[in-house]
PDB file of C-alpha atoms in Angstrom:
ATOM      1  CA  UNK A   1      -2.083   5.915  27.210  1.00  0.00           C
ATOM      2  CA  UNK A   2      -5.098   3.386  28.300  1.00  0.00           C
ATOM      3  CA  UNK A   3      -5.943   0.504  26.202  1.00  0.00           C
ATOM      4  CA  UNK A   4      -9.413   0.090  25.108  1.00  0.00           C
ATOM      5  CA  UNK A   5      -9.413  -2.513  23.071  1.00  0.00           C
ATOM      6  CA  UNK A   6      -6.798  -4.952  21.329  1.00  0.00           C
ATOM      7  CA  UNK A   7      -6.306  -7.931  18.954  1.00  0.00           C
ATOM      8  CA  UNK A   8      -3.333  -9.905  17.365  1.00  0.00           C
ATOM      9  CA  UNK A   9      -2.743 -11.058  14.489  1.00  0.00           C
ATOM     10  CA  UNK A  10      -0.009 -13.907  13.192  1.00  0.00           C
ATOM     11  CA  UNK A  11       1.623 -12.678  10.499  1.00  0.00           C
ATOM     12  CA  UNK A  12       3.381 -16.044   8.548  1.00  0.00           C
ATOM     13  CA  UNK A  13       1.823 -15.059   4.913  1.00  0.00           C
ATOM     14  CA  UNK A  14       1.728 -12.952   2.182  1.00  0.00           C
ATOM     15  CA  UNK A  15      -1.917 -13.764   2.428  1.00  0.00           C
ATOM     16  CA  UNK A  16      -1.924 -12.415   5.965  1.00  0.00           C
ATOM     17  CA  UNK A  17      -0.979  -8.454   4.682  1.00  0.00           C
ATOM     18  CA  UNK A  18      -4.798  -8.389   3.660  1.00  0.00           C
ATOM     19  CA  UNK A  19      -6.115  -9.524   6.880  1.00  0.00           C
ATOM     20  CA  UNK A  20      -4.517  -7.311   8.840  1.00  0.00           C
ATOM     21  CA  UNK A  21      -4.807  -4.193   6.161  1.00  0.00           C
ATOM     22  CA  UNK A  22      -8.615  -5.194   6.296  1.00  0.00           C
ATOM     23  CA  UNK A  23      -8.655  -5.416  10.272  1.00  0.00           C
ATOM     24  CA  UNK A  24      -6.908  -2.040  10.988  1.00  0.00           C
ATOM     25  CA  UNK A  25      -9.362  -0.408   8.439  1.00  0.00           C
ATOM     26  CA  UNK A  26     -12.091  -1.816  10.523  1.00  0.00           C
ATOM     27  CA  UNK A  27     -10.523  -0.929  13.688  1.00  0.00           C
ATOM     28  CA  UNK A  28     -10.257   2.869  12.049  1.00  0.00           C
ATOM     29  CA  UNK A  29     -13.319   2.895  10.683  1.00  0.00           C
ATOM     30  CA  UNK A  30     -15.331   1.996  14.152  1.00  0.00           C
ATOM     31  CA  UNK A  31     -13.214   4.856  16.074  1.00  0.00           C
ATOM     32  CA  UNK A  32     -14.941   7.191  13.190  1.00  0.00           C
ATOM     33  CA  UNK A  33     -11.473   8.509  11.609  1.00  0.00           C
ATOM     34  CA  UNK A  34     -12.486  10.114   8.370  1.00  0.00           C
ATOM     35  CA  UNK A  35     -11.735   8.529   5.229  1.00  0.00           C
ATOM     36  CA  UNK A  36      -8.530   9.995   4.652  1.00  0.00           C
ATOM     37  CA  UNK A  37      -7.136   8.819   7.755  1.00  0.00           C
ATOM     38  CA  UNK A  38      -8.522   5.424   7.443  1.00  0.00           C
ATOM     39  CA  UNK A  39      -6.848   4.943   4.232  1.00  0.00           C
ATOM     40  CA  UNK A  40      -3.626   6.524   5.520  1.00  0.00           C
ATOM     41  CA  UNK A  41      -3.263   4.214   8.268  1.00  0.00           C
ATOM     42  CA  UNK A  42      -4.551   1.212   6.424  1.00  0.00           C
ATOM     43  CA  UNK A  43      -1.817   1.729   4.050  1.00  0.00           C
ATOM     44  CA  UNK A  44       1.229   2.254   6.577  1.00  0.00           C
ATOM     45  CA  UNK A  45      -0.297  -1.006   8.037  1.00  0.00           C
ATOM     46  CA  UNK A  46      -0.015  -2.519   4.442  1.00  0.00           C
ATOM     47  CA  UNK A  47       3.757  -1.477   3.701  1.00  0.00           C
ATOM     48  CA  UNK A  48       4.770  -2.158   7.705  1.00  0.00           C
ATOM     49  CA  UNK A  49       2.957  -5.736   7.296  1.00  0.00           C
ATOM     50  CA  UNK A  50       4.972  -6.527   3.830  1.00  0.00           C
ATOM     51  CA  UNK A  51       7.984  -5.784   5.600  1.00  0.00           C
ATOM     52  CA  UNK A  52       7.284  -8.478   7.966  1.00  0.00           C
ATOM     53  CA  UNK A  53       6.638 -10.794   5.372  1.00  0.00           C
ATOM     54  CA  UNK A  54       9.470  -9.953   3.257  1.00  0.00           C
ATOM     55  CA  UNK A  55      11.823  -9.602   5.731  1.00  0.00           C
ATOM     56  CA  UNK A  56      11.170 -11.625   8.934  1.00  0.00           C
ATOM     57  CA  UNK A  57       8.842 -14.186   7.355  1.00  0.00           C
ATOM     58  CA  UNK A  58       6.753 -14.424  10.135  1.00  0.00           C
ATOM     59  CA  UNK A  59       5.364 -12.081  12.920  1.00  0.00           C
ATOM     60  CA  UNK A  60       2.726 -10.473  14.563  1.00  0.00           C
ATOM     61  CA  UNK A  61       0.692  -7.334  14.239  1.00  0.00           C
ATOM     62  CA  UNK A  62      -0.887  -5.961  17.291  1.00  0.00           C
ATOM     63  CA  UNK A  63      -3.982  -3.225  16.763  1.00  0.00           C
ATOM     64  CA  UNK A  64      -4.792  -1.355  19.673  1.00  0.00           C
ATOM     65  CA  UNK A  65      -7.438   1.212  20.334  1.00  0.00           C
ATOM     66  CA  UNK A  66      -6.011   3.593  22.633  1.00  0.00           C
ATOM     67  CA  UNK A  67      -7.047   6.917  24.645  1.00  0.00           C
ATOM     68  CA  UNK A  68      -5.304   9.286  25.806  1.00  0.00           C
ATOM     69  CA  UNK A  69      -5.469  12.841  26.906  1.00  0.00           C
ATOM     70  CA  UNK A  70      -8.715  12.918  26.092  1.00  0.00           C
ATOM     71  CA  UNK A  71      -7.959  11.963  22.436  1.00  0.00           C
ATOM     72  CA  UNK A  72      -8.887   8.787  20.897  1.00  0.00           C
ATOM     73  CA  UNK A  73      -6.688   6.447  17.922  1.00  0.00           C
ATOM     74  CA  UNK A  74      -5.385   3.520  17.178  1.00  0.00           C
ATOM     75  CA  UNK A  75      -1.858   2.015  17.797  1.00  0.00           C
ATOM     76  CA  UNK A  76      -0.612  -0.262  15.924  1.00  0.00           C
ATOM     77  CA  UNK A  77       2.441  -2.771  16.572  1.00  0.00           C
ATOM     78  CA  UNK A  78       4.427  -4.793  14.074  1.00  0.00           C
ATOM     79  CA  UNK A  79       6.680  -7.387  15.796  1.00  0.00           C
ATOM     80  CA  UNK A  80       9.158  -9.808  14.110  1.00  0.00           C
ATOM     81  CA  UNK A  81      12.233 -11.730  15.623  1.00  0.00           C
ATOM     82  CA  UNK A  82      13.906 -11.625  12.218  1.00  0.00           C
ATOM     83  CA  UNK A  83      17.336 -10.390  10.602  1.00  0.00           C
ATOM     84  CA  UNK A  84      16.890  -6.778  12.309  1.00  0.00           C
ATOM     85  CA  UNK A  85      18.482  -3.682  10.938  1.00  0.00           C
ATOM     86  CA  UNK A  86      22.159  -2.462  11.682  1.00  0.00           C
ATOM     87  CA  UNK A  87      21.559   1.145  10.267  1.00  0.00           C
ATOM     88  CA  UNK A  88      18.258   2.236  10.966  1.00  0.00           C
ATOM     89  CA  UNK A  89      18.974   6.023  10.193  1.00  0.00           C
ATOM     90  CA  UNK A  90      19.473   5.036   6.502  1.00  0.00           C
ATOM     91  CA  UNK A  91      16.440   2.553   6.662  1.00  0.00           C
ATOM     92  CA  UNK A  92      14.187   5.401   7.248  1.00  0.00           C
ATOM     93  CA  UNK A  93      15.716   7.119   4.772  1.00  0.00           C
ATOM     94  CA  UNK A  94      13.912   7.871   1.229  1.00  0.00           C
ATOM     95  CA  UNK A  95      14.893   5.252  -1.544  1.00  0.00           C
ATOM     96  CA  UNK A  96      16.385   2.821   0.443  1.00  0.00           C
ATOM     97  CA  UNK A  97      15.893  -0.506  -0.196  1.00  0.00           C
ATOM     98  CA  UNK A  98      17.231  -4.068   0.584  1.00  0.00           C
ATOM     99  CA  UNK A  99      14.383  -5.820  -0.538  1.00  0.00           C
ATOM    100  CA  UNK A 100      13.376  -4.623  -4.114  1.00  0.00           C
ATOM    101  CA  UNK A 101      10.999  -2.465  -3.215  1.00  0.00           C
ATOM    102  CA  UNK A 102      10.932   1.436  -4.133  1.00  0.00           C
ATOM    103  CA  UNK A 103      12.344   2.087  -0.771  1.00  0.00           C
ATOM    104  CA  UNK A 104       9.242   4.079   0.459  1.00  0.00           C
ATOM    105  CA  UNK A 105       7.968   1.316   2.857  1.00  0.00           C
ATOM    106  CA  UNK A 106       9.353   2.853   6.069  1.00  0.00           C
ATOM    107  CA  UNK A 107       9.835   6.545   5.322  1.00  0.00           C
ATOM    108  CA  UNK A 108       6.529   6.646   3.418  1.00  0.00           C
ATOM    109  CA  UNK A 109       4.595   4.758   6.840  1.00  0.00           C
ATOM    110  CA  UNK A 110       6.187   7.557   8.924  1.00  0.00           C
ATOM    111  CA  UNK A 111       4.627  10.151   6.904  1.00  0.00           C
ATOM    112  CA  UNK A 112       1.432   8.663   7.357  1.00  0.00           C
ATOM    113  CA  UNK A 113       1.024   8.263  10.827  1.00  0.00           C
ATOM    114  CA  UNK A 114       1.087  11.111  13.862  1.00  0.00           C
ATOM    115  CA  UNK A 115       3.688   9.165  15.816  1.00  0.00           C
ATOM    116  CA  UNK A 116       6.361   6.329  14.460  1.00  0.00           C
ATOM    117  CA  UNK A 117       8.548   4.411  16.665  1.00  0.00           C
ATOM    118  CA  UNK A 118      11.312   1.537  15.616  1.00  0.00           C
ATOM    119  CA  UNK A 119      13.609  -0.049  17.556  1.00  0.00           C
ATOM    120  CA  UNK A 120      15.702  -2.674  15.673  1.00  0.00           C
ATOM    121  CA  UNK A 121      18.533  -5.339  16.695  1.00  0.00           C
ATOM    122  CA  UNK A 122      20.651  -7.491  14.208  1.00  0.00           C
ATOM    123  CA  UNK A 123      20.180 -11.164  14.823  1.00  0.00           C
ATOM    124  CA  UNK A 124      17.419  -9.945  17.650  1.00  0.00           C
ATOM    125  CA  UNK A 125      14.313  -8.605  15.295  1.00  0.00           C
ATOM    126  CA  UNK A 126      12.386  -5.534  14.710  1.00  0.00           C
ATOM    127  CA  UNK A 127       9.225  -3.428  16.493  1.00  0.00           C
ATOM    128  CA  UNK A 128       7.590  -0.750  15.121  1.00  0.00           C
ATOM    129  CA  UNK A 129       5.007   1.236  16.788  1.00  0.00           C
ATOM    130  CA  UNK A 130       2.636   3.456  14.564  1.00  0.00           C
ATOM    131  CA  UNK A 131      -0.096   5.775  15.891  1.00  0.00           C
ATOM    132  CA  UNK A 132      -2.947   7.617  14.389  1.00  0.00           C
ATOM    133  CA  UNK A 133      -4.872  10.149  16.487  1.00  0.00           C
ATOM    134  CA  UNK A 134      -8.667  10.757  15.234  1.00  0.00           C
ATOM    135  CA  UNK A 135      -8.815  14.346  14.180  1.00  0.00           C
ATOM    136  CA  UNK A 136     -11.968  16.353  16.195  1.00  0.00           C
TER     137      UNK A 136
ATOM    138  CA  UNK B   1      -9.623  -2.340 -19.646  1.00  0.00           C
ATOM    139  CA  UNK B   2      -9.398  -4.195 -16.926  1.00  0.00           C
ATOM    140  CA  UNK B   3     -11.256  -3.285 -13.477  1.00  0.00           C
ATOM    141  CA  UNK B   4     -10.297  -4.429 -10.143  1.00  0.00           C
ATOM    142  CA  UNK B   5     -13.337  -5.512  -7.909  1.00  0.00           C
ATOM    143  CA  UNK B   6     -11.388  -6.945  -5.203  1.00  0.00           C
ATOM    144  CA  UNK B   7      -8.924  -6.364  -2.561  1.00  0.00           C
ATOM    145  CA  UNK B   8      -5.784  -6.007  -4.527  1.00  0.00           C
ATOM    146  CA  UNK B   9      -3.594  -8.417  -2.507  1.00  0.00           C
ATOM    147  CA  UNK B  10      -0.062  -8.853  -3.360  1.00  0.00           C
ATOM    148  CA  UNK B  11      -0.484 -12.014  -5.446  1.00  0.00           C
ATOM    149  CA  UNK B  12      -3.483 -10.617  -7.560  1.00  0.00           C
ATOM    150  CA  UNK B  13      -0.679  -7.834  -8.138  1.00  0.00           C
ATOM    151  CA  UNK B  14       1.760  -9.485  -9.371  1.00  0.00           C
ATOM    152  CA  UNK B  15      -0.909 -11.540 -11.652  1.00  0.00           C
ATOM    153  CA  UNK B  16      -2.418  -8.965 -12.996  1.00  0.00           C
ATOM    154  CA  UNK B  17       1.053  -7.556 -14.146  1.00  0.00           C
ATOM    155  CA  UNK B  18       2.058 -10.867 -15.684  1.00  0.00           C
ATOM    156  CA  UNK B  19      -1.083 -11.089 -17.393  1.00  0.00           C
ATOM    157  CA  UNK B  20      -1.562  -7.758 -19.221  1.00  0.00           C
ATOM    158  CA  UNK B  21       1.737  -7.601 -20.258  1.00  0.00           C
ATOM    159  CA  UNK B  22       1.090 -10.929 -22.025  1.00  0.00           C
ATOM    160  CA  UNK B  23      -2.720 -10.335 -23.410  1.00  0.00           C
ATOM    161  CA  UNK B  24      -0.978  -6.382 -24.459  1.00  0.00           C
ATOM    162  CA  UNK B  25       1.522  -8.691 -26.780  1.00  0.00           C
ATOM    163  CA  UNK B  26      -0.876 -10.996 -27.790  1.00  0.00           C
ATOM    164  CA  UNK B  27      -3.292  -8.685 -29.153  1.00  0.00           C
ATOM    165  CA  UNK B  28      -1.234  -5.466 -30.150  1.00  0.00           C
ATOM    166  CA  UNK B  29      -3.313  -3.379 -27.812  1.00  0.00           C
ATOM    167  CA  UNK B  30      -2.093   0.453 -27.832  1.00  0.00           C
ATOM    168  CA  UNK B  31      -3.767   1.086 -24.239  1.00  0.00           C
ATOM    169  CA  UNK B  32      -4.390  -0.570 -20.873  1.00  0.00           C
ATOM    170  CA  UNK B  33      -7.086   0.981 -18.958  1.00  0.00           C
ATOM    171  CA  UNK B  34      -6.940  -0.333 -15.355  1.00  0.00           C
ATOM    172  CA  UNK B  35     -10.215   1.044 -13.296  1.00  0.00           C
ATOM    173  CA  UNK B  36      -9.497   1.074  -9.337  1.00  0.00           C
ATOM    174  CA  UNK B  37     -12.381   3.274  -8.190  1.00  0.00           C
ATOM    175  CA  UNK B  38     -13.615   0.565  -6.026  1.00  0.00           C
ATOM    176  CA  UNK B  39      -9.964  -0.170  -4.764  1.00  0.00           C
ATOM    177  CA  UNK B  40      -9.463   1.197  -0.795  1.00  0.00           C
ATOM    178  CA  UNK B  41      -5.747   1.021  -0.952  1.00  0.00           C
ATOM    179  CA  UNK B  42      -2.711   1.498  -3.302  1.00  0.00           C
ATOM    180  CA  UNK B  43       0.490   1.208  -0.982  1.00  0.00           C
ATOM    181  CA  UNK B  44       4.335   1.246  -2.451  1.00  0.00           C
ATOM    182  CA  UNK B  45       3.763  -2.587  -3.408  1.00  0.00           C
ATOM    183  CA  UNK B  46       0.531  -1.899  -5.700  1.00  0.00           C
ATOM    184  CA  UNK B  47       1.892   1.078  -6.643  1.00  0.00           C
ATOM    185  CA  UNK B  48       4.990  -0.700  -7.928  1.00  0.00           C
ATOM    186  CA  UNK B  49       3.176  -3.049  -9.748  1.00  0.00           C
ATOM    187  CA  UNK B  50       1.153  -0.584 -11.611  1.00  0.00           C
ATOM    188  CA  UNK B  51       3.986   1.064 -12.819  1.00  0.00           C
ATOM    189  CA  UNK B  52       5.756  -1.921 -14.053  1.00  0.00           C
ATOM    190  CA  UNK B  53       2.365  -2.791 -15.927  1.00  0.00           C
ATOM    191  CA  UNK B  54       2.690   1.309 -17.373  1.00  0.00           C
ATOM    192  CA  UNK B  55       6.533   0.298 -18.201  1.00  0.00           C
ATOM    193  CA  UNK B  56       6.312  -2.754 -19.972  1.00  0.00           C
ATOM    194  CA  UNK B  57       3.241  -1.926 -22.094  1.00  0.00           C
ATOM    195  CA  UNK B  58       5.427   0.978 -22.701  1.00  0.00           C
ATOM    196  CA  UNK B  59       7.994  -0.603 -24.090  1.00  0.00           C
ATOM    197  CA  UNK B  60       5.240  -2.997 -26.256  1.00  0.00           C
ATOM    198  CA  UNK B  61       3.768   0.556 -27.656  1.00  0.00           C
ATOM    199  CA  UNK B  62       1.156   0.529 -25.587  1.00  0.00           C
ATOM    200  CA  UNK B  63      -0.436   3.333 -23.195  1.00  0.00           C
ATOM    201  CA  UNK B  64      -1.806   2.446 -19.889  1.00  0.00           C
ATOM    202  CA  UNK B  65      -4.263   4.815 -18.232  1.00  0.00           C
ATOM    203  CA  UNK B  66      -5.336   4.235 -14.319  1.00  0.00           C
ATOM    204  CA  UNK B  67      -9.018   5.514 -13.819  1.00  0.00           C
ATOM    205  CA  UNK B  68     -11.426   6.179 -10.833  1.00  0.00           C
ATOM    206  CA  UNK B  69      -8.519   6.755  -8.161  1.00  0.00           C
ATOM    207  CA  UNK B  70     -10.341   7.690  -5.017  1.00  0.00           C
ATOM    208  CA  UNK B  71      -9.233  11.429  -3.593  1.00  0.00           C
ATOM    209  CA  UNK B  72      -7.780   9.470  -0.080  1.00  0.00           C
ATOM    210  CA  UNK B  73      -5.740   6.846  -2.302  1.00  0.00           C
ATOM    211  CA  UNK B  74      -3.964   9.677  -4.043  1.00  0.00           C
ATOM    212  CA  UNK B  75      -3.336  11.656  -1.220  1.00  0.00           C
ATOM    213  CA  UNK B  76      -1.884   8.938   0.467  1.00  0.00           C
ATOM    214  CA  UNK B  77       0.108   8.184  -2.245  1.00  0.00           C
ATOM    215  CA  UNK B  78       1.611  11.871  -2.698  1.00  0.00           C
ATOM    216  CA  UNK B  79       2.239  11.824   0.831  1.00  0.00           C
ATOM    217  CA  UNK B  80       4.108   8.558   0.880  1.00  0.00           C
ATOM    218  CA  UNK B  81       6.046   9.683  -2.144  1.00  0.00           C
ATOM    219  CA  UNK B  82       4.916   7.325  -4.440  1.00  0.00           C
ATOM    220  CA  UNK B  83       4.898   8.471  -8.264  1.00  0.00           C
ATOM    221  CA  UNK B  84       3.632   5.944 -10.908  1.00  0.00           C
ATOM    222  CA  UNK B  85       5.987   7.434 -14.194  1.00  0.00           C
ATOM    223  CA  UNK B  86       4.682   7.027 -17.272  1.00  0.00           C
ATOM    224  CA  UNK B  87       0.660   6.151 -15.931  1.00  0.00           C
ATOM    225  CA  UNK B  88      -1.487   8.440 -17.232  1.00  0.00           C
ATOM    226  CA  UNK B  89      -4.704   9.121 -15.038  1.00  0.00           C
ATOM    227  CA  UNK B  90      -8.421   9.787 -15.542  1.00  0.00           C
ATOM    228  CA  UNK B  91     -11.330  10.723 -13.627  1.00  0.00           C
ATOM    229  CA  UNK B  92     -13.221   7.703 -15.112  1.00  0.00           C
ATOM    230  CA  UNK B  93     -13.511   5.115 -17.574  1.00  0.00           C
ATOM    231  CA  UNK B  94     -15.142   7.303 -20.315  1.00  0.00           C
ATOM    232  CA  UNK B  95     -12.075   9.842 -19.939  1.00  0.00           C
ATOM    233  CA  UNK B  96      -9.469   7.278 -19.976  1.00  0.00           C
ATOM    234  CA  UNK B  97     -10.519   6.064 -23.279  1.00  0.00           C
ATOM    235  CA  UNK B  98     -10.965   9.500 -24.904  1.00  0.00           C
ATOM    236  CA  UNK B  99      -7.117   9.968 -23.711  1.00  0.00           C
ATOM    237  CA  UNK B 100      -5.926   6.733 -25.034  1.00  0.00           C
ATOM    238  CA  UNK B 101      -7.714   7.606 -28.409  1.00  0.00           C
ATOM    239  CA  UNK B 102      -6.556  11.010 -28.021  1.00  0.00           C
ATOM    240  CA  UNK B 103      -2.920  11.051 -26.842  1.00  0.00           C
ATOM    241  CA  UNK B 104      -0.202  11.341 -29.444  1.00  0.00           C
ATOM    242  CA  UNK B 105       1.435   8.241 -30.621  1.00  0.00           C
ATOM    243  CA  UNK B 106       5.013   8.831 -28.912  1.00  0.00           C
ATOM    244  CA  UNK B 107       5.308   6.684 -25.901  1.00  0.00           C
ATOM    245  CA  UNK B 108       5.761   8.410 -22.773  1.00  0.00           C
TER     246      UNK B 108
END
């Protein structure tokens, strides 16, 4: 996977979920995803955002514009050194929820992105890596 | 009615909730129409808030209707799993009114 482009974003606000929904929108709109996509990854960016908010406080959000194999998308990184999960089988599970929510943040992102990685540690924090391929 | 020209963040969300449920006791409204065909992106948070808004007008005997929902926002949201109970739906404004003046009185 080769890098093409890249920009970070702090993430210490609710304010903040906007700027970075509006920047990975951007990002997907100049790659040329179609609309659908845009708004698919624009919202998993929205929900995986929140979560940093809600429950690291603060963060950062890395949007990448990646190739590889010929294919072109974005990859997007949500990093935050808070709580961390103990049980992240039932955090990707439908209707779970420790925060209020409907319990769709996580399982819902997955389903909207072509590739979903999360790697969690209690007392350490939380990544996850999202990827969007643009269709041809 | 109420439409929503800008980006929906999460504090014009929460707003927005706190305030129709207030102006729907205030005046005795039977219907909230809420028009988001210029909004880019309903995610579980928005999504949440508009069905609280559909709940509590609900229980004030009131009918809320969500117009203009762009064909990528409600694909996403099917996808994600999202369902917004008791919000009915319209293609646009002139719709959602005829439904409010048109749907039986029972709340749903």
């Amino acid at each position: 996977v080769k890098v093409l482009s890249s920009e970070r974003i702090k993430v210490t606000e609710e304010s903040h979920i906007v700027l970075v929904r509006q920047n990975a929108a951007q990002a997907a709109k100049k790659l040329g995803m179609g609309l659908l996509d845009q708004t698919k990854i624009t919202t998993a960016t929205s929900e995986l955002a929140r979560n940093i908010v809600r429950y690291a406080r603060t963060g950062e959000v890395l949007i990448e514009q990646i190739e590889s194999d010929g294919l072109s998308g974005l990859q997007i990184t949500f990093k935050d050194e808070g709580p961390g999960m103990a049980d992240l089988t039932s955090a990707m599970r439908d209707g779970f929820t420790t925060g209020g929510g409907m319990g769709l943040g996580l399982s819902g992102s997955k389903r909207l992105v072509d590739e979903f990685d999360i790697q969690s540690q209690v007392g350490v924090g939380t990544t996850v890596v999202i990827k969007k391929w643009k269709q041809h | 009615v109420v439409s929503i020209q800008e980006e929906m963040h999460d504090r014009l969300a929460r707003t927005l909730q706190d305030e129709l449920s207030e102006r729907v006791y205030q005046t005795s409204a039977k219907g909230v129409l809420i028009d988001i065909s210029t909004v880019q992106i309903v995610d579980a948070f928005i999504g949440r808030m508009i069905a609280n808004i559909a709940g509590i007008s609900g229980i004030m005997d009131a009918r809320t209707v969500i117009t203009g929902m762009q064909p990528a926002v409600a694909i996403t949201l099917v996808e994600m799993g999202i369902v917004l109970p008791g919000v009915l739906t319209a293609l646009n404004i002139e719709e959602g009114m005829q439904l409010l003046r048109d749907a039986p009185e029972q709340s749903s």
